[in-house]
Amino acid sequence: MIASTTVVNVRQMCPNDFDAVFEIEQRNAKHAWTKQQIIESLQCTQVLILDQKLAGFVVLRTIIDQAELQNISIHNDCQLLGYGEYLLNHGINNLANSVNKVYLEVRVSNFSAIRLYNKMGFLEIGQRRDYYPTEFGREDALTMCLGIV
């Protein structure tokens, strides 16, 4: 759980954050985003700051009345402490008032992410066959949706 002595802040990503975000992405993702993809997501990325150190990021892209969770990652040293849920909740709560649904795709093998999304109220609405590349071929994705009231 989040330590009461930890100073937690979430803010919009800025260009000075690119290297730290890229490092977290490289450490955590088997098929990581490129630095260019991170740069292109500047306007829709929020970063998690713990005691003045960048510890995670979330990318939520909004189109009219829907949002898509495109990426979320927490530094290895800060995982399993509730920061992923905190960051995603913060991102969803700060979407435009017009947004009424949040969609995402997640690897069928990413059990910890699926558990988090289920806990937050996301529901499985479909599957995408062979959506993600793997070391040995392709892997299916679950498509999930959260209705915002």
XYZ file of N, CA, C and O in Angstrom:
596
model
N 0.817 -1.183 0.000
C 0.000 0.000 0.000
C 0.867 1.255 0.000
O 2.033 1.205 0.379
N 0.291 2.350 -0.389
C 1.019 3.611 -0.483
C 1.401 4.082 0.921
O 0.559 4.201 1.797
N 2.712 4.316 1.119
C 3.210 4.752 2.424
C 2.720 6.163 2.717
O 2.731 7.031 1.849
N 2.305 6.397 3.961
C 1.762 7.705 4.330
C 2.829 8.793 4.325
O 2.515 9.969 4.263
N 4.112 8.412 4.386
C 5.190 9.398 4.386
C 5.662 9.758 2.983
O 6.447 10.682 2.815
N 5.193 9.026 1.987
C 5.598 9.278 0.605
C 4.821 10.462 0.046
O 3.593 10.517 0.164
N 5.529 11.403 -0.572
C 4.881 12.529 -1.241
C 4.520 12.076 -2.652
O 5.403 11.740 -3.453
N 3.220 12.014 -2.948
C 2.707 11.507 -4.221
C 2.112 12.663 -5.007
O 1.327 13.437 -4.476
N 2.504 12.747 -6.280
C 1.977 13.788 -7.154
C 1.786 13.196 -8.545
O 2.554 12.326 -8.967
N 0.759 13.634 -9.237
C 0.540 13.269 -10.634
C 0.439 14.563 -11.412
O -0.269 15.482 -11.006
N 1.170 14.638 -12.527
C 1.148 15.838 -13.357
C 1.287 15.450 -14.819
O 1.618 14.318 -15.151
N 1.039 16.424 -15.679
C 1.196 16.241 -17.117
C 2.671 15.979 -17.441
O 3.555 16.607 -16.863
N 2.931 15.047 -18.344
C 4.302 14.786 -18.771
C 4.854 16.016 -19.494
O 4.132 16.695 -20.230
N 6.134 16.294 -19.293
C 6.806 17.376 -20.005
C 8.030 16.790 -20.717
O 8.440 15.662 -20.425
N 8.612 17.522 -21.657
C 9.751 16.986 -22.416
C 10.915 16.504 -21.544
O 11.593 15.537 -21.913
N 11.121 17.100 -20.385
C 12.201 16.652 -19.503
C 11.962 15.253 -18.944
O 12.883 14.640 -18.404
N 10.733 14.749 -19.062
C 10.387 13.425 -18.534
C 10.643 12.292 -19.524
O 10.574 11.118 -19.148
N 10.921 12.612 -20.792
C 11.002 11.577 -21.825
C 11.969 10.456 -21.458
O 11.645 9.276 -21.611
N 13.158 10.787 -21.003
C 14.157 9.756 -20.720
C 13.704 8.824 -19.598
O 13.855 7.604 -19.706
N 13.145 9.371 -18.524
C 12.696 8.540 -17.403
C 11.527 7.653 -17.818
O 11.474 6.470 -17.449
N 10.587 8.203 -18.578
C 9.446 7.413 -19.061
C 9.946 6.308 -19.985
O 9.527 5.150 -19.872
N 10.859 6.630 -20.879
C 11.413 5.644 -21.806
C 12.122 4.524 -21.040
O 11.977 3.345 -21.372
N 12.852 4.878 -19.995
C 13.558 3.867 -19.202
C 12.579 2.910 -18.519
O 12.778 1.694 -18.536
N 11.518 3.452 -17.931
C 10.509 2.592 -17.299
C 9.869 1.688 -18.342
O 9.684 0.486 -18.119
N 9.534 2.243 -19.500
C 8.909 1.464 -20.565
C 9.842 0.342 -21.030
O 9.413 -0.795 -21.226
N 11.117 0.636 -21.206
C 12.082 -0.370 -21.651
C 12.236 -1.497 -20.627
O 12.371 -2.660 -21.003
N 12.219 -1.154 -19.356
C 12.372 -2.169 -18.301
C 11.169 -3.090 -18.200
O 11.305 -4.273 -17.906
N 9.969 -2.545 -18.414
C 8.756 -3.287 -18.104
C 8.081 -3.966 -19.288
O 7.334 -4.910 -19.078
N 8.290 -3.482 -20.486
C 7.534 -4.000 -21.637
C 8.407 -4.884 -22.513
O 9.517 -4.500 -22.888
N 7.884 -6.048 -22.838
C 8.609 -6.948 -23.741
C 8.729 -6.349 -25.133
O 9.717 -6.553 -25.815
N 7.710 -5.650 -25.558
C 7.697 -4.970 -26.850
C 7.399 -3.502 -26.575
O 6.290 -3.018 -26.794
N 8.419 -2.830 -26.082
C 8.272 -1.463 -25.566
C 7.999 -0.453 -26.669
O 8.374 -0.640 -27.823
N 7.346 0.629 -26.251
C 7.166 1.771 -27.141
C 8.534 2.351 -27.470
O 9.456 2.324 -26.651
N 8.613 2.942 -28.633
C 9.832 3.648 -29.024
C 9.844 5.023 -28.362
O 8.812 5.513 -27.885
N 11.001 5.640 -28.362
C 11.087 6.994 -27.808
C 10.181 7.940 -28.602
O 9.543 8.829 -28.028
N 10.092 7.731 -29.916
C 9.229 8.572 -30.744
C 7.763 8.421 -30.335
O 7.029 9.409 -30.281
N 7.315 7.213 -30.039
C 5.933 7.007 -29.596
C 5.674 7.734 -28.275
O 4.601 8.315 -28.075
N 6.645 7.716 -27.393
C 6.503 8.416 -26.111
C 6.430 9.918 -26.346
O 5.577 10.604 -25.771
N 7.279 10.423 -27.214
C 7.263 11.854 -27.542
C 5.910 12.248 -28.124
O 5.330 13.274 -27.756
N 5.373 11.418 -29.017
C 4.097 11.710 -29.657
C 2.918 11.642 -28.687
O 1.843 12.169 -28.968
N 3.111 10.999 -27.533
C 2.022 10.878 -26.560
C 2.073 11.969 -25.489
O 1.307 11.919 -24.522
N 2.926 12.956 -25.663
C 3.137 14.006 -24.666
C 1.826 14.599 -24.142
O 1.631 14.724 -22.931
N 0.918 14.947 -25.033
C -0.308 15.654 -24.643
C -1.295 14.787 -23.873
O -2.193 15.321 -23.211
N -1.142 13.461 -23.933
C -2.124 12.597 -23.259
C -1.470 11.690 -22.209
O -2.022 10.662 -21.851
N -0.306 12.114 -21.715
C 0.412 11.313 -20.722
C 0.549 12.078 -19.415
O 0.918 13.248 -19.404
N 0.242 11.383 -18.337
C 0.462 11.909 -17.000
C 1.528 11.049 -16.330
O 1.609 9.835 -16.582
N 2.342 11.675 -15.499
C 3.406 10.954 -14.809
C 3.159 10.956 -13.306
O 2.591 11.899 -12.753
N 3.585 9.876 -12.691
C 3.497 9.708 -11.247
C 4.840 10.095 -10.650
O 5.879 9.565 -11.051
N 4.817 11.014 -9.699
C 6.029 11.470 -9.030
C 5.945 11.034 -7.573
O 4.984 11.369 -6.873
N 6.942 10.282 -7.120
C 7.028 9.853 -5.725
C 8.276 10.463 -5.120
O 9.387 10.199 -5.596
N 8.085 11.266 -4.103
C 9.216 11.942 -3.450
C 10.141 12.587 -4.490
O 11.356 12.423 -4.463
N 9.556 13.293 -5.439
C 10.246 14.066 -6.478
C 10.961 13.207 -7.520
O 11.762 13.714 -8.296
N 10.640 11.899 -7.584
C 11.234 11.011 -8.592
C 10.122 10.432 -9.465
O 9.109 9.957 -8.951
N 10.313 10.478 -10.779
C 9.323 9.927 -11.697
C 9.279 8.412 -11.517
O 10.301 7.738 -11.636
N 8.093 7.891 -11.201
C 7.954 6.480 -10.862
C 6.944 5.741 -11.731
O 6.744 4.543 -11.556
N 6.296 6.431 -12.667
C 5.334 5.761 -13.518
C 4.657 6.736 -14.459
O 4.860 7.950 -14.349
N 3.884 6.181 -15.377
C 3.164 7.018 -16.336
C 1.924 6.297 -16.822
O 1.832 5.074 -16.768
N 0.964 7.100 -17.284
C -0.258 6.576 -17.873
C -0.568 7.402 -19.121
O -0.442 8.617 -19.108
N -0.954 6.700 -20.183
C -1.323 7.352 -21.443
C -2.799 7.072 -21.695
O -3.188 5.926 -21.908
N -3.606 8.139 -21.634
C -5.040 8.057 -21.891
C -5.369 9.029 -23.019
O -5.290 10.233 -22.840
N -5.706 8.488 -24.180
C -6.025 9.319 -25.341
C -7.539 9.466 -25.438
O -8.263 8.481 -25.425
N -8.005 10.703 -25.554
C -9.435 11.007 -25.621
C -9.831 11.377 -27.040
O -9.157 12.162 -27.690
N -10.950 10.785 -27.479
C -11.550 11.139 -28.764
C -13.043 11.330 -28.515
O -13.762 10.371 -28.238
N -13.471 12.573 -28.551
C -14.860 12.993 -28.329
C -15.364 12.499 -26.971
O -14.992 13.049 -25.950
N -16.171 11.426 -26.942
C -16.768 10.971 -25.685
C -16.176 9.658 -25.174
O -16.720 9.025 -24.286
N -15.035 9.257 -25.741
C -14.395 8.016 -25.337
C -12.916 8.269 -25.061
O -12.323 9.194 -25.600
N -12.341 7.416 -24.220
C -10.905 7.459 -23.978
C -10.361 6.047 -24.154
O -11.092 5.060 -23.992
N -9.096 5.982 -24.501
C -8.424 4.695 -24.628
C -7.190 4.709 -23.743
O -6.354 5.612 -23.843
N -7.097 3.712 -22.868
C -5.884 3.519 -22.096
C -4.877 2.866 -23.029
O -5.037 1.709 -23.410
N -3.866 3.615 -23.422
C -2.897 3.097 -24.384
C -1.661 2.505 -23.727
O -1.010 1.645 -24.310
N -1.343 2.970 -22.527
C -0.159 2.453 -21.848
C -0.207 2.893 -20.393
O -0.693 3.980 -20.084
N 0.304 2.050 -19.538
C 0.503 2.393 -18.133
C 1.659 1.544 -17.636
O 1.766 0.363 -17.990
N 2.537 2.154 -16.870
C 3.690 1.418 -16.366
C 4.205 2.087 -15.097
O 4.240 3.309 -15.008
N 4.600 1.265 -14.147
C 5.136 1.722 -12.870
C 6.551 1.162 -12.730
O 6.802 -0.010 -13.043
N 7.473 1.988 -12.257
C 8.859 1.562 -12.039
C 8.878 0.292 -11.179
O 8.099 0.166 -10.235
N 9.779 -0.615 -11.510
C 9.858 -1.911 -10.823
C 9.924 -1.772 -9.305
O 9.320 -2.556 -8.576
N 10.665 -0.794 -8.803
C 10.821 -0.614 -7.361
C 9.523 -0.195 -6.674
O 9.435 -0.257 -5.445
N 8.541 0.242 -7.445
C 7.297 0.780 -6.872
C 6.084 -0.082 -7.193
O 4.947 0.301 -6.875
N 6.298 -1.233 -7.815
C 5.178 -2.082 -8.200
C 4.602 -2.819 -6.993
O 5.267 -3.007 -5.974
N 3.338 -3.205 -7.122
C 2.592 -3.963 -6.115
C 2.386 -3.181 -4.821
O 2.209 -3.763 -3.760
N 2.404 -1.854 -4.924
C 2.192 -1.003 -3.756
C 0.954 -0.117 -3.899
O 0.730 0.772 -3.082
N 0.180 -0.328 -4.961
C -1.041 0.440 -5.165
C -0.880 1.659 -6.058
O -1.852 2.366 -6.317
N 0.320 1.901 -6.558
C 0.548 3.102 -7.365
C -0.083 3.010 -8.753
O -0.529 4.015 -9.301
N -0.136 1.815 -9.333
C -0.781 1.663 -10.630
C -2.255 2.008 -10.557
O -2.780 2.756 -11.387
N -2.929 1.510 -9.549
C -4.344 1.819 -9.351
C -4.538 3.302 -9.064
O -5.444 3.939 -9.603
N -3.677 3.857 -8.233
C -3.757 5.283 -7.909
C -3.614 6.135 -9.172
O -4.395 7.047 -9.416
N -2.607 5.820 -9.978
C -2.336 6.590 -11.191
C -3.470 6.457 -12.197
O -3.920 7.455 -12.778
N -3.962 5.240 -12.403
C -5.047 5.042 -13.364
C -6.322 5.727 -12.885
O -7.016 6.377 -13.674
N -6.631 5.619 -11.603
C -7.797 6.328 -11.060
C -7.665 7.829 -11.274
O -8.627 8.491 -11.680
N -6.501 8.360 -10.999
C -6.269 9.789 -11.183
C -6.486 10.170 -12.648
O -7.157 11.167 -12.950
N -5.908 9.396 -13.558
C -6.064 9.686 -14.979
C -7.512 9.654 -15.427
O -7.980 10.554 -16.130
N -8.252 8.632 -15.002
C -9.666 8.513 -15.376
C -10.487 9.644 -14.771
O -11.335 10.235 -15.436
N -10.221 9.966 -13.519
C -10.970 11.033 -12.846
C -10.700 12.412 -13.428
O -11.477 13.336 -13.193
N -9.625 12.551 -14.175
C -9.289 13.845 -14.761
C -9.535 13.909 -16.266
O -9.084 14.848 -16.923
N -10.269 12.937 -16.794
C -10.671 13.004 -18.196
C -11.731 14.088 -18.369
O -12.395 14.478 -17.404
N -11.900 14.526 -19.584
C -12.934 15.523 -19.880
C -14.301 14.995 -19.445
O -14.556 13.783 -19.501
N -15.170 15.898 -19.016
C -16.513 15.509 -18.565
C -17.317 14.808 -19.649
O -18.245 14.069 -19.347
N -16.978 15.037 -20.906
C -17.715 14.421 -22.008
C -17.402 12.932 -22.175
O -18.151 12.209 -22.821
N -16.320 12.457 -21.581
C -15.920 11.049 -21.732
C -16.828 10.178 -20.882
O -16.997 10.399 -19.689
N -17.444 9.162 -21.544
C -18.320 8.264 -20.801
C -17.883 6.802 -20.845
O -18.479 5.958 -20.196
N -16.818 6.504 -21.597
C -16.288 5.131 -21.650
C -14.781 5.181 -21.828
O -14.255 6.046 -22.529
N -14.118 4.227 -21.181
C -12.675 4.054 -21.339
C -12.451 2.629 -21.836
O -12.947 1.671 -21.228
N -11.720 2.505 -22.927
C -11.418 1.215 -23.526
C -9.943 0.896 -23.346
O -9.104 1.792 -23.198
N -9.629 -0.406 -23.423
C -8.238 -0.830 -23.398
C -8.114 -2.211 -24.007
O -9.098 -2.938 -24.133
N -6.892 -2.537 -24.406
C -6.539 -3.896 -24.777
C -5.441 -4.331 -23.824
O -4.575 -3.533 -23.460
N -5.459 -5.592 -23.439
C -4.449 -6.136 -22.532
C -4.116 -7.554 -22.967
O -4.998 -8.303 -23.397
N -2.848 -7.905 -22.869
C -2.430 -9.270 -23.199
C -3.189 -10.266 -22.323
O -3.333 -10.042 -21.119
N -3.635 -11.374 -22.902
C -4.355 -12.374 -22.122
C -3.469 -12.964 -21.029
O -3.975 -13.470 -20.029
N -2.153 -12.872 -21.180
C -1.225 -13.418 -20.184
C -0.857 -12.414 -19.096
O -0.143 -12.756 -18.153
N -1.336 -11.182 -19.183
C -0.981 -10.156 -18.207
C -1.991 -10.182 -17.050
O -2.840 -9.311 -16.899
N -1.843 -11.209 -16.215
C -2.820 -11.461 -15.162
C -2.898 -10.330 -14.139
O -3.977 -10.000 -13.660
N -1.773 -9.729 -13.789
C -1.807 -8.663 -12.783
C -2.563 -7.449 -13.319
O -3.338 -6.825 -12.586
N -2.368 -7.109 -14.594
C -3.101 -5.978 -15.179
C -4.593 -6.294 -15.274
O -5.432 -5.462 -14.936
N -4.922 -7.494 -15.699
C -6.330 -7.889 -15.816
C -7.005 -7.828 -14.442
O -8.128 -7.335 -14.304
N -6.304 -8.278 -13.409
C -6.837 -8.223 -12.045
C -7.102 -6.770 -11.628
O -8.145 -6.453 -11.066
N -6.146 -5.878 -11.940
C -6.324 -4.456 -11.629
C -7.529 -3.885 -12.374
O -8.376 -3.210 -11.777
N -7.620 -4.149 -13.674
C -8.725 -3.599 -14.462
C -10.068 -4.118 -13.974
O -11.043 -3.362 -13.892
N -10.144 -5.406 -13.639
C -11.392 -5.953 -13.089
C -11.741 -5.274 -11.775
O -12.902 -4.915 -11.536
N -10.760 -5.078 -10.916
C -10.979 -4.428 -9.618
C -11.531 -3.025 -9.804
O -12.363 -2.561 -9.021
N -11.091 -2.343 -10.860
C -11.519 -0.969 -11.116
C -12.849 -0.889 -11.848
O -13.352 0.199 -12.100
N -13.409 -2.036 -12.228
C -14.727 -2.044 -12.854
C -14.729 -2.228 -14.361
O -15.794 -2.188 -14.987
N -13.574 -2.432 -14.972
C -13.531 -2.712 -16.403
C -14.149 -4.086 -16.648
O -13.951 -5.016 -15.868
N -14.893 -4.197 -17.740
C -15.512 -5.459 -18.128
C -14.957 -5.917 -19.470
O -14.737 -5.098 -20.369
N -14.767 -7.221 -19.592
C -14.305 -7.775 -20.867
C -15.445 -7.686 -21.875
O -16.571 -8.101 -21.595
N -15.140 -7.104 -23.053
C -16.174 -6.978 -24.079
C -15.802 -7.710 -25.366
O -16.589 -7.742 -26.305
N -14.602 -8.289 -25.406
C -14.206 -9.020 -26.601
C -12.752 -9.438 -26.550
O -12.058 -9.220 -25.553
N -12.321 -10.053 -27.646
C -10.929 -10.455 -27.799
C -10.443 -10.071 -29.179
O -11.230 -10.019 -30.129
N -9.161 -9.809 -29.267
C -8.514 -9.570 -30.556
C -7.476 -10.674 -30.740
O -6.514 -10.743 -29.992
N -7.712 -11.503 -31.735
C -6.805 -12.633 -31.990
C -5.474 -12.132 -32.530
O -5.422 -11.224 -33.351
N -4.410 -12.712 -32.013
C -3.047 -12.439 -32.491
C -2.707 -10.945 -32.483
O -2.026 -10.452 -33.374
N -3.147 -10.227 -31.496
C -3.002 -8.772 -31.445
C -1.579 -8.335 -31.101
O -1.064 -7.375 -31.656
N -0.965 -9.027 -30.137
C 0.361 -8.630 -29.659
C 1.444 -9.557 -30.172
O 1.253 -10.773 -30.211
N 2.599 -9.011 -30.522
C 3.739 -9.877 -30.872
C 4.324 -10.507 -29.608
O 4.250 -9.928 -28.515
N 4.857 -11.705 -29.741
C 5.546 -12.366 -28.641
C 6.867 -12.915 -29.170
O 7.143 -12.873 -30.377
N 7.623 -13.460 -28.285
C 8.905 -14.065 -28.655
C 8.714 -15.235 -29.612
O 9.561 -15.523 -30.449
N 7.557 -15.900 -29.518
C 7.309 -17.106 -30.311
C 6.164 -16.966 -31.309
O 5.675 -17.961 -31.819
N 5.714 -15.758 -31.569
C 4.613 -15.579 -32.516
C 3.719 -14.431 -32.120
O 4.164 -13.297 -32.004
N 2.441 -14.729 -31.879
C 1.458 -13.703 -31.544
C 0.652 -14.142 -30.322
O 0.574 -15.330 -30.022
N 0.029 -13.163 -29.664
C -0.785 -13.418 -28.478
C -2.079 -12.616 -28.574
O -2.087 -11.490 -29.050
N -3.156 -13.217 -28.087
C -4.455 -12.540 -28.098
C -4.492 -11.413 -27.067
O -3.729 -11.400 -26.101
N -5.413 -10.475 -27.301
C -5.664 -9.399 -26.363
C -7.119 -9.479 -25.917
O -7.999 -9.838 -26.698
N -7.355 -9.135 -24.654
C -8.709 -8.916 -24.186
C -9.030 -7.454 -24.437
O -8.186 -6.573 -24.205
N -10.225 -7.175 -24.900
C -10.716 -5.812 -25.011
C -11.627 -5.583 -23.817
O -12.510 -6.407 -23.537
N -11.388 -4.484 -23.110
C -12.157 -4.194 -21.903
C -12.693 -2.771 -21.965
O -12.145 -1.917 -22.671
N -13.759 -2.533 -21.211
C -14.394 -1.217 -21.223
C -14.867 -0.875 -19.806
O -15.339 -1.739 -19.065
N -14.727 0.401 -19.479
C -15.225 0.941 -18.225
C -16.216 2.045 -18.561
O -15.883 2.994 -19.261
N -17.437 1.901 -18.078
C -18.420 2.961 -18.234
C -18.263 3.979 -17.126
O -18.109 3.614 -15.956
N -18.261 5.249 -17.487
C -18.121 6.325 -16.504
C -19.471 7.004 -16.355
O -20.068 7.428 -17.342
N -19.934 7.093 -15.132
C -21.249 7.716 -14.891
C -21.099 9.125 -14.389
O -20.108 9.586 -13.967
